[in-house]
Amino acid sequence: MAAWLLYRLYILIGNAWTFTTDDAYITLRYARNMAAGKGLMWNPGDFPVEGYSNFLYVLIGAASYKSGLDPVFVVKLVGVASLVLTCMLTFAIARRWVGPLGALLPTALLTGYRGTTLWAVSGMETALYLCLGLTAIWLFMVGCESAQIGIRPPRAESDPDAPRWTLAQRHDSSVFFALCGGALFLAALTRLEGPIFGIIVLGSLVAVGATRLLKNRAGATENLKPIVQAITVLTGTFVLPYTVYFAWRWQYFGRFLPNTYYCKANAPGSPWTLLGWYWDDAFLLVLLALVFPWRKIDIRATALFALVLAYAVLLYGADTIVAYEMRLAMVAFAALSILASVSALSWVKHAWGAIPTRAAALLFLFTVLIWQGELPNENKYLKDYSAKYAKRMALRAELGKWVDARLGPEDWFVIGDAGIAPFHTDAQIADPFCLNSWRYTSDEMDKDMSIYVNWVITLKPKMIAVHSKSNRTLKPRREYGFYPKLVADPRFEANYKLTKKFSPGSGEFHYWIYTRQ
């Protein structure tokens, strides 16, 4: 079954490989400038702006440039490798409660969802973040098992499906907590919300410590010793390094949080939108997780539940752009896959006690494979979607190269969808879609698009790419409200002339290039 899951994943990755999302090139523009010695900059010479939220991926991209490797291939390969490791981690975590065959169930659930594959090959940090986060959680679990912190004892060794804790029994728990802290630190460098893993880990230890203290004040010193030791190790390997990093980036960029946060905070529309999308995809897993057997709940299970709840809070009101196919909730989805699998297998065994655990696991595994078994349909979707998206990306790349041949590094170029097109030019880029525009989120502008449009006109950029919904008639796209306001400004018509169109021939993404007269 494991071989089948890997084969299925290989096929899915092959069909989705051509998909590289536009936002991945934002990270790589920062990486290119960093590798070239121009600093961690969007526009060299301008005020620094933190238009990314994946610092570790910037470092990986910069290292690729320095090594002479193709950075796009490298970040995609890192994503795929991370997904393979994630499959191993879901198995290892589920193995704390169920047998080897049953532990494959969450991997089947995770890899059977097309968004998992899509974001692994996208060039984004999604798969790496998931891998690092689950690595930290697994090491935390093993450390707690070794130190006997907040766990329920394993079943009898005579049970062939009993969890095996031999790794934890051989080593001092400090080793696992130290490695856990390192993984927590890397996860925090990979995504803005990465510290949530550390908060859950440390919070879980504090909660167990408080419970022990309330139950036995007389033996507090001895009872709390392993917990204090674990927290001390995690402080040295996670809290202190992250504090240094946070202080550095605050000093470098001059802002408490990345510009991406200020752009996406208070997103328009219903704050429940993302949660609604993800509920549609994962409602069955949520229901199964809610009936997780009470007798199996300990610090390990509560850590997984805490991840799900944390993301339910974090995603409330989050921006929905580039958030489809569970991208922002992949961590919660993985945690739900584990909890739901353990819950389902436990209840099947409870209801059909005469059926061996392995038979029950096999039954559920085949059920999931049948449920997700429309592999040809998934392959077709991934292949068609990736090919269609790649066509759009090729057009944007052509646009970027055309602009680069006509602009110098001191010239300004205005374009939304500031990914692959700016990646292919050294020109100064004004990003009206906010992510890489510190001016738009500054106190002076306060995300007022009218003020930003006036700034763009006053800037006198040499070229402006207007996004149009039509190739024949200029119909400015309305994202963020920039293009309608720009085109309506009489100074735009008076000073700019249409010089080139980049169009796929159909669809609603066309680029009209205007040059200043």
mmCIF file of N, CA and C in Angstrom, residues 102-147:
data_model
loop_
_atom_site.group_PDB
_atom_site.id
_atom_site.type_symbol
_atom_site.label_atom_id
_atom_site.label_comp_id
_atom_site.label_asym_id
_atom_site.label_seq_id
_atom_site.Cartn_x
_atom_site.Cartn_y
_atom_site.Cartn_z
ATOM 1 N N GLY A 102 -2.743 1.076 9.398
ATOM 2 C CA GLY A 102 -3.652 2.176 9.713
ATOM 3 C C GLY A 102 -2.975 3.527 9.636
ATOM 4 N N ALA A 103 -1.670 3.558 9.928
ATOM 5 C CA ALA A 103 -0.931 4.823 9.892
ATOM 6 C C ALA A 103 -0.744 5.349 8.476
ATOM 7 N N LEU A 104 -1.016 4.504 7.472
ATOM 8 C CA LEU A 104 -0.958 4.970 6.083
ATOM 9 C C LEU A 104 -2.192 5.771 5.691
ATOM 10 N N LEU A 105 -3.250 5.632 6.483
ATOM 11 C CA LEU A 105 -4.510 6.285 6.132
ATOM 12 C C LEU A 105 -4.394 7.807 6.024
ATOM 13 N N PRO A 106 -3.791 8.507 6.998
ATOM 14 C CA PRO A 106 -3.661 9.965 6.841
ATOM 15 C C PRO A 106 -2.819 10.368 5.639
ATOM 16 N N THR A 107 -1.822 9.554 5.292
ATOM 17 C CA THR A 107 -1.035 9.843 4.090
ATOM 18 C C THR A 107 -1.902 9.724 2.848
ATOM 19 N N ALA A 108 -2.784 8.709 2.827
ATOM 20 C CA ALA A 108 -3.703 8.553 1.701
ATOM 21 C C ALA A 108 -4.637 9.746 1.589
ATOM 22 N N LEU A 109 -5.129 10.216 2.729
ATOM 23 C CA LEU A 109 -6.019 11.378 2.730
ATOM 24 C C LEU A 109 -5.297 12.629 2.241
ATOM 25 N N LEU A 110 -4.103 12.844 2.759
ATOM 26 C CA LEU A 110 -3.352 14.054 2.429
ATOM 27 C C LEU A 110 -2.954 14.091 0.962
ATOM 28 N N THR A 111 -2.396 12.998 0.467
ATOM 29 C CA THR A 111 -1.930 12.984 -0.922
ATOM 30 C C THR A 111 -3.076 12.821 -1.909
ATOM 31 N N GLY A 112 -4.227 12.354 -1.435
ATOM 32 C CA GLY A 112 -5.372 12.225 -2.327
ATOM 33 C C GLY A 112 -6.028 13.545 -2.646
ATOM 34 N N TYR A 113 -5.692 14.576 -1.878
ATOM 35 C CA TYR A 113 -6.249 15.910 -2.128
ATOM 36 C C TYR A 113 -5.368 16.632 -3.136
ATOM 37 N N ARG A 114 -5.948 17.109 -4.223
ATOM 38 C CA ARG A 114 -5.139 17.653 -5.317
ATOM 39 C C ARG A 114 -4.373 18.914 -4.935
ATOM 40 N N GLY A 115 -4.898 19.673 -3.970
ATOM 41 C CA GLY A 115 -4.197 20.875 -3.549
ATOM 42 C C GLY A 115 -2.841 20.579 -2.944
ATOM 43 N N THR A 116 -2.707 19.419 -2.307
ATOM 44 C CA THR A 116 -1.426 19.025 -1.717
ATOM 45 C C THR A 116 -0.350 18.942 -2.787
ATOM 46 N N THR A 117 -0.680 18.292 -3.897
ATOM 47 C CA THR A 117 0.273 18.159 -5.000
ATOM 48 C C THR A 117 0.514 19.498 -5.677
ATOM 49 N N LEU A 118 -0.560 20.232 -5.911
ATOM 50 C CA LEU A 118 -0.459 21.491 -6.642
ATOM 51 C C LEU A 118 0.484 22.465 -5.946
ATOM 52 N N TRP A 119 0.337 22.601 -4.631
ATOM 53 C CA TRP A 119 1.170 23.571 -3.922
ATOM 54 C C TRP A 119 2.579 23.052 -3.662
ATOM 55 N N ALA A 120 2.762 21.741 -3.715
ATOM 56 C CA ALA A 120 4.115 21.195 -3.558
ATOM 57 C C ALA A 120 5.004 21.571 -4.731
ATOM 58 N N VAL A 121 4.435 21.622 -5.943
ATOM 59 C CA VAL A 121 5.230 21.930 -7.141
ATOM 60 C C VAL A 121 5.151 23.399 -7.523
ATOM 61 N N SER A 122 4.442 24.205 -6.739
ATOM 62 C CA SER A 122 4.121 25.581 -7.127
ATOM 63 C C SER A 122 5.295 26.547 -7.060
ATOM 64 N N GLY A 123 6.356 26.169 -6.352
ATOM 65 C CA GLY A 123 7.446 27.109 -6.114
ATOM 66 C C GLY A 123 7.250 27.912 -4.846
ATOM 67 N N MET A 124 6.115 27.715 -4.178
ATOM 68 C CA MET A 124 5.843 28.378 -2.906
ATOM 69 C C MET A 124 6.352 27.513 -1.750
ATOM 70 N N GLU A 125 6.291 28.075 -0.572
ATOM 71 C CA GLU A 125 6.859 27.430 0.611
ATOM 72 C C GLU A 125 5.896 26.484 1.315
ATOM 73 N N THR A 126 4.705 26.284 0.770
ATOM 74 C CA THR A 126 3.645 25.542 1.459
ATOM 75 C C THR A 126 4.094 24.172 1.953
ATOM 76 N N ALA A 127 4.674 23.365 1.066
ATOM 77 C CA ALA A 127 5.066 21.998 1.440
ATOM 78 C C ALA A 127 6.219 21.997 2.438
ATOM 79 N N LEU A 128 7.184 22.892 2.268
ATOM 80 C CA LEU A 128 8.310 22.958 3.202
ATOM 81 C C LEU A 128 7.828 23.367 4.587
ATOM 82 N N TYR A 129 6.932 24.332 4.635
ATOM 83 C CA TYR A 129 6.384 24.782 5.918
ATOM 84 C C TYR A 129 5.648 23.646 6.618
ATOM 85 N N LEU A 130 4.840 22.919 5.863
ATOM 86 C CA LEU A 130 4.123 21.776 6.427
ATOM 87 C C LEU A 130 5.098 20.728 6.949
ATOM 88 N N CYS A 131 6.132 20.458 6.178
ATOM 89 C CA CYS A 131 7.131 19.457 6.563
ATOM 90 C C CYS A 131 7.859 19.862 7.843
ATOM 91 N N LEU A 132 8.299 21.107 7.918
ATOM 92 C CA LEU A 132 9.022 21.570 9.105
ATOM 93 C C LEU A 132 8.114 21.585 10.331
ATOM 94 N N GLY A 133 6.871 22.016 10.135
ATOM 95 C CA GLY A 133 5.931 22.051 11.253
ATOM 96 C C GLY A 133 5.640 20.664 11.799
ATOM 97 N N LEU A 134 5.396 19.705 10.903
ATOM 98 C CA LEU A 134 5.125 18.339 11.353
ATOM 99 C C LEU A 134 6.377 17.684 11.933
ATOM 100 N N THR A 135 7.546 18.057 11.416
ATOM 101 C CA THR A 135 8.796 17.562 12.012
ATOM 102 C C THR A 135 8.898 18.002 13.467
ATOM 103 N N ALA A 136 8.593 19.273 13.700
ATOM 104 C CA ALA A 136 8.636 19.800 15.067
ATOM 105 C C ALA A 136 7.627 19.081 15.963
ATOM 106 N N ILE A 137 6.425 18.859 15.448
ATOM 107 C CA ILE A 137 5.392 18.188 16.238
ATOM 108 C C ILE A 137 5.785 16.742 16.545
ATOM 109 N N TRP A 138 6.333 16.053 15.547
ATOM 110 C CA TRP A 138 6.759 14.666 15.772
ATOM 111 C C TRP A 138 7.878 14.597 16.813
ATOM 112 N N LEU A 139 8.874 15.469 16.687
ATOM 113 C CA LEU A 139 9.972 15.486 17.659
ATOM 114 C C LEU A 139 9.468 15.849 19.052
ATOM 115 N N PHE A 140 8.497 16.742 19.106
ATOM 116 C CA PHE A 140 7.879 17.098 20.389
ATOM 117 C C PHE A 140 7.208 15.874 21.011
ATOM 118 N N MET A 141 6.491 15.118 20.192
ATOM 119 C CA MET A 141 5.832 13.909 20.693
ATOM 120 C C MET A 141 6.845 12.895 21.214
ATOM 121 N N VAL A 142 7.908 12.669 20.440
ATOM 122 C CA VAL A 142 8.928 11.702 20.853
ATOM 123 C C VAL A 142 9.613 12.171 22.138
ATOM 124 N N GLY A 143 9.876 13.476 22.228
ATOM 125 C CA GLY A 143 10.478 14.013 23.441
ATOM 126 C C GLY A 143 9.587 13.814 24.656
ATOM 127 N N CYS A 144 8.292 14.044 24.479
ATOM 128 C CA CYS A 144 7.352 13.849 25.589
ATOM 129 C C CYS A 144 7.255 12.378 25.981
ATOM 130 N N GLU A 145 7.326 11.494 24.992
ATOM 131 C CA GLU A 145 7.309 10.057 25.282
ATOM 132 C C GLU A 145 8.551 9.651 26.080
ATOM 133 N N SER A 146 9.688 10.195 25.674
ATOM 134 C CA SER A 146 10.940 9.862 26.351
ATOM 135 C C SER A 146 10.955 10.361 27.794
ATOM 136 N N ALA A 147 10.424 11.581 27.991
ATOM 137 C CA ALA A 147 10.432 12.184 29.326
ATOM 138 C C ALA A 147 9.170 11.873 30.120
#
